[in-house]
mmCIF file of N, CA, C and O in Angstrom:
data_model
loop_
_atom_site.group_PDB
_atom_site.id
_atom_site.type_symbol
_atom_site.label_atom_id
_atom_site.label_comp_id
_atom_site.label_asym_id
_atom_site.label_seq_id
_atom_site.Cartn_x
_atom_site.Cartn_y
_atom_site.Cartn_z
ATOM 1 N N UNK C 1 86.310 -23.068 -30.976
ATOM 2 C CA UNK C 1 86.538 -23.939 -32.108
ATOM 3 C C UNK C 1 87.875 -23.534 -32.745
ATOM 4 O O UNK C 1 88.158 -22.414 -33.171
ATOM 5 N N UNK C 2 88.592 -24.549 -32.742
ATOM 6 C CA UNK C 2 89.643 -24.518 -33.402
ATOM 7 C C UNK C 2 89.958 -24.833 -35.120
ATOM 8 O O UNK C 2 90.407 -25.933 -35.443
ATOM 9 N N UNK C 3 89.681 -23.779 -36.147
ATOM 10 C CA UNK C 3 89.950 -24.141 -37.119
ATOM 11 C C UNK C 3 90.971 -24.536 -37.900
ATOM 12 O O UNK C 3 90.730 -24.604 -39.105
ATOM 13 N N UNK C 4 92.074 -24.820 -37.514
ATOM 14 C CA UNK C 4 93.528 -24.670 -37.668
ATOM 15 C C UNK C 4 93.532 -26.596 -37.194
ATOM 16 O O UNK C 4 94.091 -27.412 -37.927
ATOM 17 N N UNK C 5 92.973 -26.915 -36.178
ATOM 18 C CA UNK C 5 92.990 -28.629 -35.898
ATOM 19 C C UNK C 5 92.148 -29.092 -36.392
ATOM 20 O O UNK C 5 92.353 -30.230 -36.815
ATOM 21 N N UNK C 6 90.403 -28.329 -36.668
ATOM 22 C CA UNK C 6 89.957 -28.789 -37.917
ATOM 23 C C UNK C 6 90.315 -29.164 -39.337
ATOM 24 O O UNK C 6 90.122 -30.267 -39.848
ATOM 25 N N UNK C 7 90.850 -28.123 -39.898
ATOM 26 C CA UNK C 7 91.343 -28.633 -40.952
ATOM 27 C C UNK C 7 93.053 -29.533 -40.502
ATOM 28 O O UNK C 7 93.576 -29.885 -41.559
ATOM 29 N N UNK C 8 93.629 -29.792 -39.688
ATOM 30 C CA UNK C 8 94.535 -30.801 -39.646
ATOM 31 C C UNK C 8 93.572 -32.311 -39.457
ATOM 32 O O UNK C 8 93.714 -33.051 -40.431
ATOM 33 N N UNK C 9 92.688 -32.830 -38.432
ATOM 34 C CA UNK C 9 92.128 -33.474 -38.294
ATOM 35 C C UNK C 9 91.384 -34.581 -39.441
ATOM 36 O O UNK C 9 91.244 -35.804 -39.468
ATOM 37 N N UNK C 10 90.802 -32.867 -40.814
ATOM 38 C CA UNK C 10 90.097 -33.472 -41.688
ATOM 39 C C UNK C 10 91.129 -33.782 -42.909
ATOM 40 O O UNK C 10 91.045 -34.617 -43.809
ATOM 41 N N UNK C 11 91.969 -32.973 -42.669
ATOM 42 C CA UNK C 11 93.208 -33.487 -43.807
ATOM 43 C C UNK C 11 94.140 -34.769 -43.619
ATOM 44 O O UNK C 11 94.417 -35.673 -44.408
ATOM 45 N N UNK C 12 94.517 -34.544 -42.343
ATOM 46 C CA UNK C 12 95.859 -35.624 -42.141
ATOM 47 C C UNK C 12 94.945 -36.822 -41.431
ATOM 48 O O UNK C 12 95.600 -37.859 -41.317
ATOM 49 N N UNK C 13 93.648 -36.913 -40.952
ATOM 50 C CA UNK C 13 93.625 -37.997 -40.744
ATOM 51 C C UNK C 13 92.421 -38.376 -41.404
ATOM 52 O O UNK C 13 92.301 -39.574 -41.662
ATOM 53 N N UNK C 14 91.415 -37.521 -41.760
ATOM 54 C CA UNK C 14 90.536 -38.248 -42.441
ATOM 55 C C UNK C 14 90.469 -38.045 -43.685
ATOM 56 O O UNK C 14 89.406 -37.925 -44.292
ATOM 57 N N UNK C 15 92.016 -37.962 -44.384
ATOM 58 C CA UNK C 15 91.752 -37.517 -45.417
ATOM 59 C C UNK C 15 91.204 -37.016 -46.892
ATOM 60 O O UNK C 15 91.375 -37.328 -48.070
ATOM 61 N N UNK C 16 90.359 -35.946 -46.043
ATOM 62 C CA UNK C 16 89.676 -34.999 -47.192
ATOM 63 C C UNK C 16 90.475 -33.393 -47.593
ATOM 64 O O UNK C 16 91.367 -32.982 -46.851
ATOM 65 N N UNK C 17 90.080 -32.666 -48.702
ATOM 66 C CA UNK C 17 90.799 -32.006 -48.816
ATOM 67 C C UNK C 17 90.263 -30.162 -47.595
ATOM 68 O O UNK C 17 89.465 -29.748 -46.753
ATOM 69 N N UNK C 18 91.100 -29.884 -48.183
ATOM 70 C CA UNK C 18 90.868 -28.199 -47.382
ATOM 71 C C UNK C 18 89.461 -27.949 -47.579
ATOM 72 O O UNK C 18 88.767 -27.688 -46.596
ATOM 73 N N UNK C 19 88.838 -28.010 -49.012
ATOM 74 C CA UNK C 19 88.034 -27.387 -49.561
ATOM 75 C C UNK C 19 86.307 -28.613 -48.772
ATOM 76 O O UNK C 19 85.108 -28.392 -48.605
ATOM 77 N N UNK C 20 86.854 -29.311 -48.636
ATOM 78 C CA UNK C 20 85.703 -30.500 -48.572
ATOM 79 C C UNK C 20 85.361 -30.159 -47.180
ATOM 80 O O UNK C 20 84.236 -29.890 -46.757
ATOM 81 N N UNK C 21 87.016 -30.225 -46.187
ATOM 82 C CA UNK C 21 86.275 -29.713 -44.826
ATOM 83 C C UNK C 21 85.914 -28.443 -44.417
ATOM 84 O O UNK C 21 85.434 -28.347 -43.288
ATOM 85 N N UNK C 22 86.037 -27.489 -45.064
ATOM 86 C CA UNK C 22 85.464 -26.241 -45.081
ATOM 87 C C UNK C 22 83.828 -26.304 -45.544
ATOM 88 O O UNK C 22 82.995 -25.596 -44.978
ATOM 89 N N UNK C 23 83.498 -27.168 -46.559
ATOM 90 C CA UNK C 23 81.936 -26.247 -46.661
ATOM 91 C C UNK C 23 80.961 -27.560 -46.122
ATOM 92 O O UNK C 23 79.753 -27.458 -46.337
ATOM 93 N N UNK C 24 81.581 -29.054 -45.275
ATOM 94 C CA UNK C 24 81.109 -29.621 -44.311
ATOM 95 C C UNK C 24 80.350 -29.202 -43.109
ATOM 96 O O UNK C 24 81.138 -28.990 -42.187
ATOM 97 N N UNK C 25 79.040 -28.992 -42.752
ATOM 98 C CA UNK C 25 78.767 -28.535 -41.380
ATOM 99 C C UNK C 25 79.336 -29.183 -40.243
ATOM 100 O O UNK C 25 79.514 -30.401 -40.271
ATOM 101 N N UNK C 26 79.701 -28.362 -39.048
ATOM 102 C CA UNK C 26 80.622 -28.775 -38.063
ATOM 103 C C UNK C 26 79.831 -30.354 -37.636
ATOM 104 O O UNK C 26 80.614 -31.250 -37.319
ATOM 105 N N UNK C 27 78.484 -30.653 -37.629
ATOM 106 C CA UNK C 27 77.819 -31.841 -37.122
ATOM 107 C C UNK C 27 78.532 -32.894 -38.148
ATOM 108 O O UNK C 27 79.334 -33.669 -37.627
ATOM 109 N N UNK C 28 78.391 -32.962 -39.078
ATOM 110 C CA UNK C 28 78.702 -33.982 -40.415
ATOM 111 C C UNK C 28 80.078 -33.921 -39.770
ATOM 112 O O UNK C 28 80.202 -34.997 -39.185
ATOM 113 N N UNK C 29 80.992 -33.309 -39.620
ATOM 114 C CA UNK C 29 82.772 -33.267 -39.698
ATOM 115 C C UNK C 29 82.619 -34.106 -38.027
ATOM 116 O O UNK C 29 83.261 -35.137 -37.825
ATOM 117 N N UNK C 30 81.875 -33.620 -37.139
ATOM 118 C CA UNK C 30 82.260 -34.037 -35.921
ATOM 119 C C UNK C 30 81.294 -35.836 -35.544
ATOM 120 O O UNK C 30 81.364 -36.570 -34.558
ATOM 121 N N UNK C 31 80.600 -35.947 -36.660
ATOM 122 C CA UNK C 31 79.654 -37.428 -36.877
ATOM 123 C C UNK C 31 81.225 -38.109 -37.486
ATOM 124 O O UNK C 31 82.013 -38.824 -36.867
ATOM 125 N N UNK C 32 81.286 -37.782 -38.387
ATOM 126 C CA UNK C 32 82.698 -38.361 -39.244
ATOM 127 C C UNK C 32 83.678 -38.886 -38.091
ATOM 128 O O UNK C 32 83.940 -39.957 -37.543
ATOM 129 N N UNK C 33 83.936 -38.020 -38.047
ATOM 130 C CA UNK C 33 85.372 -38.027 -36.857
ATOM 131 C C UNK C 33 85.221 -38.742 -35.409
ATOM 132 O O UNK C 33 86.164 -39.255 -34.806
ATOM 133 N N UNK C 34 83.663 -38.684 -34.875
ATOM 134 C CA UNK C 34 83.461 -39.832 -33.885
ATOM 135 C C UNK C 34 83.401 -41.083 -34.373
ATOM 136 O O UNK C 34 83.524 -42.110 -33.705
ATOM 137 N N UNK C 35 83.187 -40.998 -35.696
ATOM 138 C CA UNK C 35 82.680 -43.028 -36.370
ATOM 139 C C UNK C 35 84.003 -43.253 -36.267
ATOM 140 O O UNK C 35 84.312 -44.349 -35.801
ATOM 141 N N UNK C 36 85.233 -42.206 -36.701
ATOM 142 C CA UNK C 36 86.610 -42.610 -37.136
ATOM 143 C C UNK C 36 87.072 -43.300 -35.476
ATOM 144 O O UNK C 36 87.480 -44.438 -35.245
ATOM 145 N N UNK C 37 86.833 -42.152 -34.484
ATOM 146 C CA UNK C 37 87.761 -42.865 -33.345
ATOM 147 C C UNK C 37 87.174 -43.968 -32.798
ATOM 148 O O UNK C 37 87.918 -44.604 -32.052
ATOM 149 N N UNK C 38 85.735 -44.516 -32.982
ATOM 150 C CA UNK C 38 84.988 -45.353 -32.621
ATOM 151 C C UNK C 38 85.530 -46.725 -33.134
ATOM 152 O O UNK C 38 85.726 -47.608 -32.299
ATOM 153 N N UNK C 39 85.866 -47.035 -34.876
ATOM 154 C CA UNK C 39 86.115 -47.644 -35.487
ATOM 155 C C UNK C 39 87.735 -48.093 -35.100
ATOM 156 O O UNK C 39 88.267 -49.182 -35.317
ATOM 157 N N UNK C 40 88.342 -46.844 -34.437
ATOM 158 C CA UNK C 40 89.607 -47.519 -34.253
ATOM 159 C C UNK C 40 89.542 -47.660 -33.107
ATOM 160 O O UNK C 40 90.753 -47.573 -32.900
ATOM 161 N N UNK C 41 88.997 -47.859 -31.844
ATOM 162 C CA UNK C 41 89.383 -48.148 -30.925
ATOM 163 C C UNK C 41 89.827 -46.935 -29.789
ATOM 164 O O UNK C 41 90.237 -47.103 -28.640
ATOM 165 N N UNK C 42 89.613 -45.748 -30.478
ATOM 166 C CA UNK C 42 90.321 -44.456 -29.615
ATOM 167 C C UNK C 42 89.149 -44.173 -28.635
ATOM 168 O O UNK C 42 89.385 -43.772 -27.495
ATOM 169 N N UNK C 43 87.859 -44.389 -29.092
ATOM 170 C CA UNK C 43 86.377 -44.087 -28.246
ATOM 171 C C UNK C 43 85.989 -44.813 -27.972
ATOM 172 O O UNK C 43 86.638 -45.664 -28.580
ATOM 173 N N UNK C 44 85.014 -45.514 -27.203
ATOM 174 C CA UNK C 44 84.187 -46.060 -26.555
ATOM 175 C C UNK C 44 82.685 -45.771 -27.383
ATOM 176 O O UNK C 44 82.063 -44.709 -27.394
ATOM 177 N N UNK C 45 82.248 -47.302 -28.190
ATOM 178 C CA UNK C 45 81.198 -46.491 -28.710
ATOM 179 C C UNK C 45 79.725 -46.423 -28.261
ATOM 180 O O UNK C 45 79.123 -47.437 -27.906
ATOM 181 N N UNK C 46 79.093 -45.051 -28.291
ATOM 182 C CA UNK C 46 78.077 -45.120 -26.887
ATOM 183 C C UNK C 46 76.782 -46.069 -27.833
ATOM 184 O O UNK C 46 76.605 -46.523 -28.963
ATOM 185 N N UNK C 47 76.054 -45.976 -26.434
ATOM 186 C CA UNK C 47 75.014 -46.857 -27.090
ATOM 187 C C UNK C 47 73.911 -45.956 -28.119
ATOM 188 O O UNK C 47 73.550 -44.784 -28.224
ATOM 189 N N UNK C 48 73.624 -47.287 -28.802
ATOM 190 C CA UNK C 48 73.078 -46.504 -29.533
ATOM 191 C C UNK C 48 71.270 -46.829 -29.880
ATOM 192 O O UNK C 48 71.214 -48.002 -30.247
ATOM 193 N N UNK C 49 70.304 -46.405 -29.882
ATOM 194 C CA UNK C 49 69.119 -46.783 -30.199
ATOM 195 C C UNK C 49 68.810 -47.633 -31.898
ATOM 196 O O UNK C 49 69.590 -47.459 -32.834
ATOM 197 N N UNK C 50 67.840 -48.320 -31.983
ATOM 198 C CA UNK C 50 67.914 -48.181 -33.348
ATOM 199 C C UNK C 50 67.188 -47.589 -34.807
ATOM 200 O O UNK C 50 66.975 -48.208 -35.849
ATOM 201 N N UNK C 51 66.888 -46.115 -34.458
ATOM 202 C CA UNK C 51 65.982 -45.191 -34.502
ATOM 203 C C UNK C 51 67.727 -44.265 -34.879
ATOM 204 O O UNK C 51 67.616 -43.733 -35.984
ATOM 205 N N UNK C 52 68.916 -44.039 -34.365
ATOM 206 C CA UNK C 52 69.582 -43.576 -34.783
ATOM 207 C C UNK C 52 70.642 -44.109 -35.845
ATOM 208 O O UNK C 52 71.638 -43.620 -36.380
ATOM 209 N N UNK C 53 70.023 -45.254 -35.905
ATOM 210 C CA UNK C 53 71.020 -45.869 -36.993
ATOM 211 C C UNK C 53 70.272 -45.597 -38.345
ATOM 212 O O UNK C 53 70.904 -45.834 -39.374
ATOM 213 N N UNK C 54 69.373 -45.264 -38.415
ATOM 214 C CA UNK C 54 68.787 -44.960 -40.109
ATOM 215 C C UNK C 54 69.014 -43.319 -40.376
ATOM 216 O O UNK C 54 68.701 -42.820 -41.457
#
């Protein structure tokens, strides 16, 4: 784990501050950050049940 592209990742692109992505658990930061590339087009978004959408 790279904490150094974590906090670039959560700063410069999803911008939150230092402090916000620090006491985030890595699941919440890495849920975040898949909706982000999903939403733009960078991911492919997998399927999903609908049991995981609530």
């Amino acid at each position: 784990m790279n904490i150094a592209r974590l906090l670039y990742v959560g700063g410069k692109i999803l911008n939150y501050s230092e402090n916000e992505v620090f006491r985030m658990t890595l699941r919440k930061f890495y849920m975040i950050y898949n909706e982000y590339l999903e939403l733009n087009g960078i991911k492919k978004k997998e399927n999903e049940s609908l049991l995981d959408m609530f």
